[in-house]
Short mmCIF file of the C-alpha atoms (twelve columns), coordinates in Angstrom:
data_MODEL
# 
_entry.id   MODEL 
# 
loop_
_atom_site.group_PDB 
_atom_site.id 
_atom_site.type_symbol 
_atom_site.label_atom_id 
_atom_site.label_alt_id 
_atom_site.label_comp_id 
_atom_site.label_asym_id 
_atom_site.label_seq_id 
_atom_site.Cartn_x 
_atom_site.Cartn_y 
_atom_site.Cartn_z 
_atom_site.pdbx_PDB_model_num 
ATOM 1  C CA . UNK A 1  -3.729  4.879   -9.269  1 
ATOM 2  C CA . UNK A 2  -7.703  5.103   -9.954  1 
ATOM 3  C CA . UNK A 3  -7.465  1.789   -7.019  1 
ATOM 4  C CA . UNK A 4  -5.057  3.507   -4.224  1 
ATOM 5  C CA . UNK A 5  -7.428  5.911   -2.614  1 
ATOM 6  C CA . UNK A 6  -4.800  7.393   0.404   1 
ATOM 7  C CA . UNK A 7  -2.043  6.433   2.179   1 
ATOM 8  C CA . UNK A 8  -3.102  5.476   6.083   1 
ATOM 9  C CA . UNK A 9  -0.975  6.813   8.877   1 
ATOM 10 C CA . UNK A 10 -2.467  5.022   12.605  1 
ATOM 11 C CA . UNK A 11 0.388   4.325   15.083  1 
ATOM 12 C CA . UNK A 12 0.394   1.105   13.841  1 
ATOM 13 C CA . UNK A 13 1.479   1.810   9.407   1 
ATOM 14 C CA . UNK A 14 4.791   3.950   11.843  1 
ATOM 15 C CA . UNK A 15 5.986   0.930   13.473  1 
ATOM 16 C CA . UNK A 16 5.088   -0.289  10.115  1 
ATOM 17 C CA . UNK A 17 7.686   1.607   8.907   1 
ATOM 18 C CA . UNK A 18 10.220  1.132   10.192  1 
ATOM 19 C CA . UNK A 19 10.162  -2.887  8.811   1 
ATOM 20 C CA . UNK A 20 9.827   -0.834  5.358   1 
ATOM 21 C CA . UNK A 21 5.774   -2.200  4.889   1 
ATOM 22 C CA . UNK A 22 3.508   0.415   3.818   1 
ATOM 23 C CA . UNK A 23 -0.572  1.088   4.561   1 
ATOM 24 C CA . UNK A 24 -3.363  2.722   2.281   1 
ATOM 25 C CA . UNK A 25 -6.316  1.896   1.542   1 
ATOM 26 C CA . UNK A 26 -7.685  0.622   -1.728  1 
ATOM 27 C CA . UNK A 27 -10.989 -0.242  -3.178  1 
ATOM 28 C CA . UNK A 28 -13.427 -3.087  -1.883  1 
ATOM 29 C CA . UNK A 29 -12.692 -4.927  -4.849  1 
ATOM 30 C CA . UNK A 30 -9.294  -4.675  -5.960  1 
ATOM 31 C CA . UNK A 31 -6.660  -7.417  -6.483  1 
ATOM 32 C CA . UNK A 32 -4.238  -8.212  -5.374  1 
ATOM 33 C CA . UNK A 33 -2.673  -8.434  -9.288  1 
ATOM 34 C CA . UNK A 34 -4.129  -5.091  -10.047 1 
ATOM 35 C CA . UNK A 35 -3.032  -3.582  -6.326  1 
ATOM 36 C CA . UNK A 36 1.208   -4.293  -7.080  1 
ATOM 37 C CA . UNK A 37 0.804   -3.266  -10.691 1 
ATOM 38 C CA . UNK A 38 -0.820  -0.032  -9.016  1 
ATOM 39 C CA . UNK A 39 2.124   -0.156  -7.385  1 
ATOM 40 C CA . UNK A 40 4.738   -1.093  -9.383  1 
ATOM 41 C CA . UNK A 41 3.693   1.514   -11.638 1 
ATOM 42 C CA . UNK A 42 3.501   5.023   -9.482  1 
ATOM 43 C CA . UNK A 43 6.069   3.958   -7.190  1 
ATOM 44 C CA . UNK A 44 8.594   1.820   -8.792  1 
ATOM 45 C CA . UNK A 45 8.609   -0.614  -6.470  1 
ATOM 46 C CA . UNK A 46 8.455   -4.030  -6.550  1 
ATOM 47 C CA . UNK A 47 8.695   -7.222  -4.046  1 
ATOM 48 C CA . UNK A 48 6.298   -6.746  -2.826  1 
ATOM 49 C CA . UNK A 49 4.168   -8.470  0.567   1 
ATOM 50 C CA . UNK A 50 1.220   -10.024 1.307   1 
ATOM 51 C CA . UNK A 51 -2.129  -7.812  1.897   1 
ATOM 52 C CA . UNK A 52 -4.274  -7.597  4.671   1 
ATOM 53 C CA . UNK A 53 -7.789  -6.720  6.136   1 
ATOM 54 C CA . UNK A 54 -10.640 -5.155  4.618   1 
ATOM 55 C CA . UNK A 55 -14.088 -2.809  5.410   1 
ATOM 56 C CA . UNK A 56 -16.957 -2.663  4.305   1 
ATOM 57 C CA . UNK A 57 -16.321 0.427   1.092   1 
ATOM 58 C CA . UNK A 58 -12.476 0.007   1.167   1 
ATOM 59 C CA . UNK A 59 -9.969  -2.368  1.984   1 
ATOM 60 C CA . UNK A 60 -6.513  -2.090  3.728   1 
ATOM 61 C CA . UNK A 61 -2.648  -3.074  2.228   1 
ATOM 62 C CA . UNK A 62 0.385   -3.326  3.814   1 
ATOM 63 C CA . UNK A 63 2.927   -4.047  1.346   1 
ATOM 64 C CA . UNK A 64 6.218   -5.719  2.479   1 
ATOM 65 C CA . UNK A 65 9.319   -3.976  0.167   1 
ATOM 66 C CA . UNK A 66 12.374  -5.611  -0.381  1 
ATOM 67 C CA . UNK A 67 15.337  -3.663  1.866   1 
ATOM 68 C CA . UNK A 68 16.725  -0.975  -0.270  1 
ATOM 69 C CA . UNK A 69 13.803  -0.323  -1.563  1 
ATOM 70 C CA . UNK A 70 11.118  2.224   -0.396  1 
ATOM 71 C CA . UNK A 71 8.205   4.560   -1.691  1 
ATOM 72 C CA . UNK A 72 8.815   7.983   -1.512  1 
ATOM 73 C CA . UNK A 73 7.164   10.442  0.940   1 
ATOM 74 C CA . UNK A 74 3.497   11.426  0.056   1 
ATOM 75 C CA . UNK A 75 2.572   14.696  -0.973  1 
ATOM 76 C CA . UNK A 76 -0.377  17.007  -0.815  1 
# 
């Protein structure tokens, strides 16, 4: 899980949780295939949607899971 830095909690990301979409920051050099692999390994989830956005030091991913799938709450 070296590529996924941390979950993002903004007004928009909290609204997206209601649509089964989760937001995290990832390393800027990460590819969609790498991110998909990390999410499947770490969370045991499948069927993610597109990754959106990036900035200089990181990319922001928004994954959409099929109904019935979820990501457990993140804990410290």
